[in-house]
């Protein structure tokens, strides 16, 4: 027997596929740019953790072995500069992601407006005289920009 939960899951998967299809049709370039930027941006937190680990390992080894602190300081300084560079790159990529999302949003909205208008032109004039059809069309035009 099919449960209500399985039906919901299938509906959600289908809805997600439809949404992705609309986004892909509206602007492949903006979607690919956003995906690539998000993938690259996801590497930065791992780099920050790895560089922080290197700093801690360097300090720990220097303190345990009694090594020259000036050499340890030089190595730690290099790692801190690397952390700063990674942080700046992360901020730059985050701005790029925001820009890509904005462009993608504009293209998807424009695509959906075009879809609504093309469907509206397919209706015959009698449909515009029926209040229910006109209300549906009006609601669709209003909700395109934020749905």
PDB file of C-alpha atoms in Angstrom:
ATOM      1  CA  UNK A   1       0.000   0.000   0.000  1.00  0.00           C
ATOM      2  CA  UNK A   2       1.295   3.440  -0.903  1.00  0.00           C
ATOM      3  CA  UNK A   3       1.567   5.734   2.078  1.00  0.00           C
ATOM      4  CA  UNK A   4       0.758   9.410   2.103  1.00  0.00           C
ATOM      5  CA  UNK A   5       4.401  10.139   2.930  1.00  0.00           C
ATOM      6  CA  UNK A   6       5.602   8.396  -0.259  1.00  0.00           C
ATOM      7  CA  UNK A   7       3.097  10.355  -2.340  1.00  0.00           C
ATOM      8  CA  UNK A   8       4.356  13.612  -0.783  1.00  0.00           C
ATOM      9  CA  UNK A   9       7.973  12.673  -1.453  1.00  0.00           C
ATOM     10  CA  UNK A  10       7.220  11.884  -5.101  1.00  0.00           C
ATOM     11  CA  UNK A  11       5.353  15.181  -5.463  1.00  0.00           C
ATOM     12  CA  UNK A  12       8.231  17.145  -3.930  1.00  0.00           C
ATOM     13  CA  UNK A  13      10.777  15.428  -6.181  1.00  0.00           C
ATOM     14  CA  UNK A  14       8.676  16.169  -9.243  1.00  0.00           C
ATOM     15  CA  UNK A  15       8.218  19.786  -8.172  1.00  0.00           C
ATOM     16  CA  UNK A  16      11.979  20.154  -7.664  1.00  0.00           C
ATOM     17  CA  UNK A  17      12.667  18.706 -11.111  1.00  0.00           C
ATOM     18  CA  UNK A  18      10.147  21.109 -12.664  1.00  0.00           C
ATOM     19  CA  UNK A  19      11.726  24.071 -10.879  1.00  0.00           C
ATOM     20  CA  UNK A  20      15.216  23.077 -12.001  1.00  0.00           C
ATOM     21  CA  UNK A  21      13.968  22.623 -15.561  1.00  0.00           C
ATOM     22  CA  UNK A  22      12.493  26.133 -15.575  1.00  0.00           C
ATOM     23  CA  UNK A  23      15.692  27.598 -14.160  1.00  0.00           C
ATOM     24  CA  UNK A  24      17.777  25.714 -16.739  1.00  0.00           C
ATOM     25  CA  UNK A  25      15.564  26.862 -19.623  1.00  0.00           C
ATOM     26  CA  UNK A  26      15.547  30.461 -18.479  1.00  0.00           C
ATOM     27  CA  UNK A  27      19.301  30.921 -18.178  1.00  0.00           C
ATOM     28  CA  UNK A  28      21.820  28.130 -18.452  1.00  0.00           C
ATOM     29  CA  UNK A  29      24.799  30.469 -18.128  1.00  0.00           C
ATOM     30  CA  UNK A  30      23.685  32.108 -14.897  1.00  0.00           C
ATOM     31  CA  UNK A  31      22.784  28.727 -13.402  1.00  0.00           C
ATOM     32  CA  UNK A  32      26.152  27.224 -14.316  1.00  0.00           C
ATOM     33  CA  UNK A  33      27.960  30.308 -13.010  1.00  0.00           C
ATOM     34  CA  UNK A  34      26.115  30.070  -9.702  1.00  0.00           C
ATOM     35  CA  UNK A  35      26.803  26.337  -9.363  1.00  0.00           C
ATOM     36  CA  UNK A  36      30.520  26.708 -10.178  1.00  0.00           C
ATOM     37  CA  UNK A  37      30.911  29.635  -7.782  1.00  0.00           C
ATOM     38  CA  UNK A  38      29.148  27.769  -4.968  1.00  0.00           C
ATOM     39  CA  UNK A  39      31.349  24.707  -5.506  1.00  0.00           C
ATOM     40  CA  UNK A  40      34.518  26.822  -5.452  1.00  0.00           C
ATOM     41  CA  UNK A  41      33.275  28.775  -2.422  1.00  0.00           C
ATOM     42  CA  UNK A  42      32.660  25.541  -0.527  1.00  0.00           C
ATOM     43  CA  UNK A  43      36.402  24.795  -0.644  1.00  0.00           C
ATOM     44  CA  UNK A  44      37.368  27.891   1.374  1.00  0.00           C
ATOM     45  CA  UNK A  45      36.133  26.738   4.813  1.00  0.00           C
ATOM     46  CA  UNK A  46      38.136  23.527   4.422  1.00  0.00           C
ATOM     47  CA  UNK A  47      41.212  25.558   3.484  1.00  0.00           C
ATOM     48  CA  UNK A  48      40.753  27.766   6.549  1.00  0.00           C
ATOM     49  CA  UNK A  49      40.561  24.707   8.797  1.00  0.00           C
ATOM     50  CA  UNK A  50      43.621  23.139   7.183  1.00  0.00           C
ATOM     51  CA  UNK A  51      45.716  26.302   7.454  1.00  0.00           C
ATOM     52  CA  UNK A  52      44.602  26.762  11.077  1.00  0.00           C
ATOM     53  CA  UNK A  53      45.706  23.187  11.744  1.00  0.00           C
ATOM     54  CA  UNK A  54      49.100  23.975  10.212  1.00  0.00           C
ATOM     55  CA  UNK A  55      49.464  27.015  12.481  1.00  0.00           C
ATOM     56  CA  UNK A  56      48.629  24.962  15.565  1.00  0.00           C
ATOM     57  CA  UNK A  57      50.940  22.129  14.528  1.00  0.00           C
ATOM     58  CA  UNK A  58      53.805  24.561  13.904  1.00  0.00           C
ATOM     59  CA  UNK A  59      53.365  26.254  17.287  1.00  0.00           C
ATOM     60  CA  UNK A  60      52.999  22.929  19.096  1.00  0.00           C
ATOM     61  CA  UNK A  61      56.088  21.390  17.501  1.00  0.00           C
ATOM     62  CA  UNK A  62      58.143  24.528  18.154  1.00  0.00           C
ATOM     63  CA  UNK A  63      57.136  24.647  21.804  1.00  0.00           C
ATOM     64  CA  UNK A  64      57.659  20.902  22.388  1.00  0.00           C
ATOM     65  CA  UNK A  65      61.057  20.729  20.716  1.00  0.00           C
ATOM     66  CA  UNK A  66      62.318  24.080  21.935  1.00  0.00           C
ATOM     67  CA  UNK A  67      63.086  25.152  18.379  1.00  0.00           C
ATOM     68  CA  UNK A  68      64.034  28.672  17.429  1.00  0.00           C
ATOM     69  CA  UNK A  69      60.965  30.839  17.945  1.00  0.00           C
ATOM     70  CA  UNK A  70      61.914  33.277  15.174  1.00  0.00           C
ATOM     71  CA  UNK A  71      61.726  30.436  12.601  1.00  0.00           C
ATOM     72  CA  UNK A  72      58.389  29.371  14.060  1.00  0.00           C
ATOM     73  CA  UNK A  73      57.180  32.973  13.951  1.00  0.00           C
ATOM     74  CA  UNK A  74      58.112  33.247  10.257  1.00  0.00           C
ATOM     75  CA  UNK A  75      56.191  30.074   9.425  1.00  0.00           C
ATOM     76  CA  UNK A  76      53.157  31.161  11.432  1.00  0.00           C
ATOM     77  CA  UNK A  77      53.246  34.568   9.766  1.00  0.00           C
ATOM     78  CA  UNK A  78      53.166  32.894   6.340  1.00  0.00           C
ATOM     79  CA  UNK A  79      50.158  30.820   7.406  1.00  0.00           C
ATOM     80  CA  UNK A  80      48.364  33.894   8.747  1.00  0.00           C
ATOM     81  CA  UNK A  81      48.936  35.720   5.463  1.00  0.00           C
ATOM     82  CA  UNK A  82      47.567  32.644   3.672  1.00  0.00           C
ATOM     83  CA  UNK A  83      44.507  32.740   5.954  1.00  0.00           C
ATOM     84  CA  UNK A  84      43.963  36.383   5.062  1.00  0.00           C
ATOM     85  CA  UNK A  85      44.230  35.631   1.338  1.00  0.00           C
ATOM     86  CA  UNK A  86      41.762  32.733   1.621  1.00  0.00           C
ATOM     87  CA  UNK A  87      39.349  34.922   3.602  1.00  0.00           C
ATOM     88  CA  UNK A  88      39.523  37.713   1.006  1.00  0.00           C
ATOM     89  CA  UNK A  89      38.979  35.227  -1.814  1.00  0.00           C
ATOM     90  CA  UNK A  90      36.012  33.802   0.055  1.00  0.00           C
ATOM     91  CA  UNK A  91      34.450  37.255   0.349  1.00  0.00           C
ATOM     92  CA  UNK A  92      35.051  37.909  -3.356  1.00  0.00           C
ATOM     93  CA  UNK A  93      33.465  34.611  -4.345  1.00  0.00           C
ATOM     94  CA  UNK A  94      30.515  35.261  -2.012  1.00  0.00           C
ATOM     95  CA  UNK A  95      29.932  38.577  -3.805  1.00  0.00           C
ATOM     96  CA  UNK A  96      30.137  36.724  -7.119  1.00  0.00           C
ATOM     97  CA  UNK A  97      27.570  34.210  -5.909  1.00  0.00           C
ATOM     98  CA  UNK A  98      25.215  37.012  -4.874  1.00  0.00           C
ATOM     99  CA  UNK A  99      25.649  38.620  -8.295  1.00  0.00           C
ATOM    100  CA  UNK A 100      24.997  35.299 -10.067  1.00  0.00           C
ATOM    101  CA  UNK A 101      21.878  34.690  -7.959  1.00  0.00           C
ATOM    102  CA  UNK A 102      20.595  38.170  -8.794  1.00  0.00           C
ATOM    103  CA  UNK A 103      21.146  37.649 -12.516  1.00  0.00           C
ATOM    104  CA  UNK A 104      19.573  34.214 -12.362  1.00  0.00           C
ATOM    105  CA  UNK A 105      16.572  35.574 -10.479  1.00  0.00           C
ATOM    106  CA  UNK A 106      16.019  38.296 -13.071  1.00  0.00           C
ATOM    107  CA  UNK A 107      16.236  35.837 -15.953  1.00  0.00           C
ATOM    108  CA  UNK A 108      13.876  33.335 -14.306  1.00  0.00           C
ATOM    109  CA  UNK A 109      11.345  36.079 -13.530  1.00  0.00           C
ATOM    110  CA  UNK A 110      11.514  37.345 -17.100  1.00  0.00           C
ATOM    111  CA  UNK A 111      11.113  33.801 -18.428  1.00  0.00           C
ATOM    112  CA  UNK A 112       8.074  33.180 -16.236  1.00  0.00           C
ATOM    113  CA  UNK A 113       6.486  36.490 -17.289  1.00  0.00           C
ATOM    114  CA  UNK A 114       7.012  35.450 -20.901  1.00  0.00           C
ATOM    115  CA  UNK A 115       5.382  32.079 -20.215  1.00  0.00           C
ATOM    116  CA  UNK A 116       2.357  33.695 -18.569  1.00  0.00           C
ATOM    117  CA  UNK A 117       1.959  36.201 -21.395  1.00  0.00           C
ATOM    118  CA  UNK A 118       2.292  33.557 -24.097  1.00  0.00           C
ATOM    119  CA  UNK A 119      -0.395  31.451 -22.401  1.00  0.00           C
ATOM    120  CA  UNK A 120      -2.589  34.532 -22.059  1.00  0.00           C
ATOM    121  CA  UNK A 121      -2.347  35.216 -25.785  1.00  0.00           C
ATOM    122  CA  UNK A 122      -3.486  31.652 -26.514  1.00  0.00           C
ATOM    123  CA  UNK A 123      -6.781  32.246 -24.696  1.00  0.00           C
ATOM    124  CA  UNK A 124      -9.750  33.336 -26.717  1.00  0.00           C
ATOM    125  CA  UNK A 125     -11.468  36.617 -25.911  1.00  0.00           C
ATOM    126  CA  UNK A 126     -14.397  34.870 -24.262  1.00  0.00           C
ATOM    127  CA  UNK A 127     -12.068  33.646 -21.529  1.00  0.00           C
ATOM    128  CA  UNK A 128     -11.328  37.225 -20.508  1.00  0.00           C
ATOM    129  CA  UNK A 129     -15.012  37.834 -19.893  1.00  0.00           C
ATOM    130  CA  UNK A 130     -15.207  35.020 -17.333  1.00  0.00           C
ATOM    131  CA  UNK A 131     -14.130  36.474 -13.969  1.00  0.00           C
ATOM    132  CA  UNK A 132     -12.585  33.203 -12.710  1.00  0.00           C
ATOM    133  CA  UNK A 133     -10.182  32.954 -15.669  1.00  0.00           C
ATOM    134  CA  UNK A 134      -9.301  36.616 -15.468  1.00  0.00           C
ATOM    135  CA  UNK A 135      -8.650  36.347 -11.711  1.00  0.00           C
ATOM    136  CA  UNK A 136      -6.360  33.351 -12.257  1.00  0.00           C
ATOM    137  CA  UNK A 137      -4.437  35.198 -14.969  1.00  0.00           C
ATOM    138  CA  UNK A 138      -4.151  38.332 -12.836  1.00  0.00           C
ATOM    139  CA  UNK A 139      -2.934  36.317  -9.824  1.00  0.00           C
ATOM    140  CA  UNK A 140      -0.371  34.493 -11.987  1.00  0.00           C
ATOM    141  CA  UNK A 141       0.994  37.790 -13.305  1.00  0.00           C
ATOM    142  CA  UNK A 142       1.284  39.214  -9.795  1.00  0.00           C
ATOM    143  CA  UNK A 143       2.888  36.149  -8.236  1.00  0.00           C
ATOM    144  CA  UNK A 144       5.539  35.554 -10.918  1.00  0.00           C
ATOM    145  CA  UNK A 145       7.955  38.020  -9.366  1.00  0.00           C
ATOM    146  CA  UNK A 146       8.113  36.444  -5.910  1.00  0.00           C
ATOM    147  CA  UNK A 147       7.224  32.788  -6.291  1.00  0.00           C
TER     148      UNK A 147
END
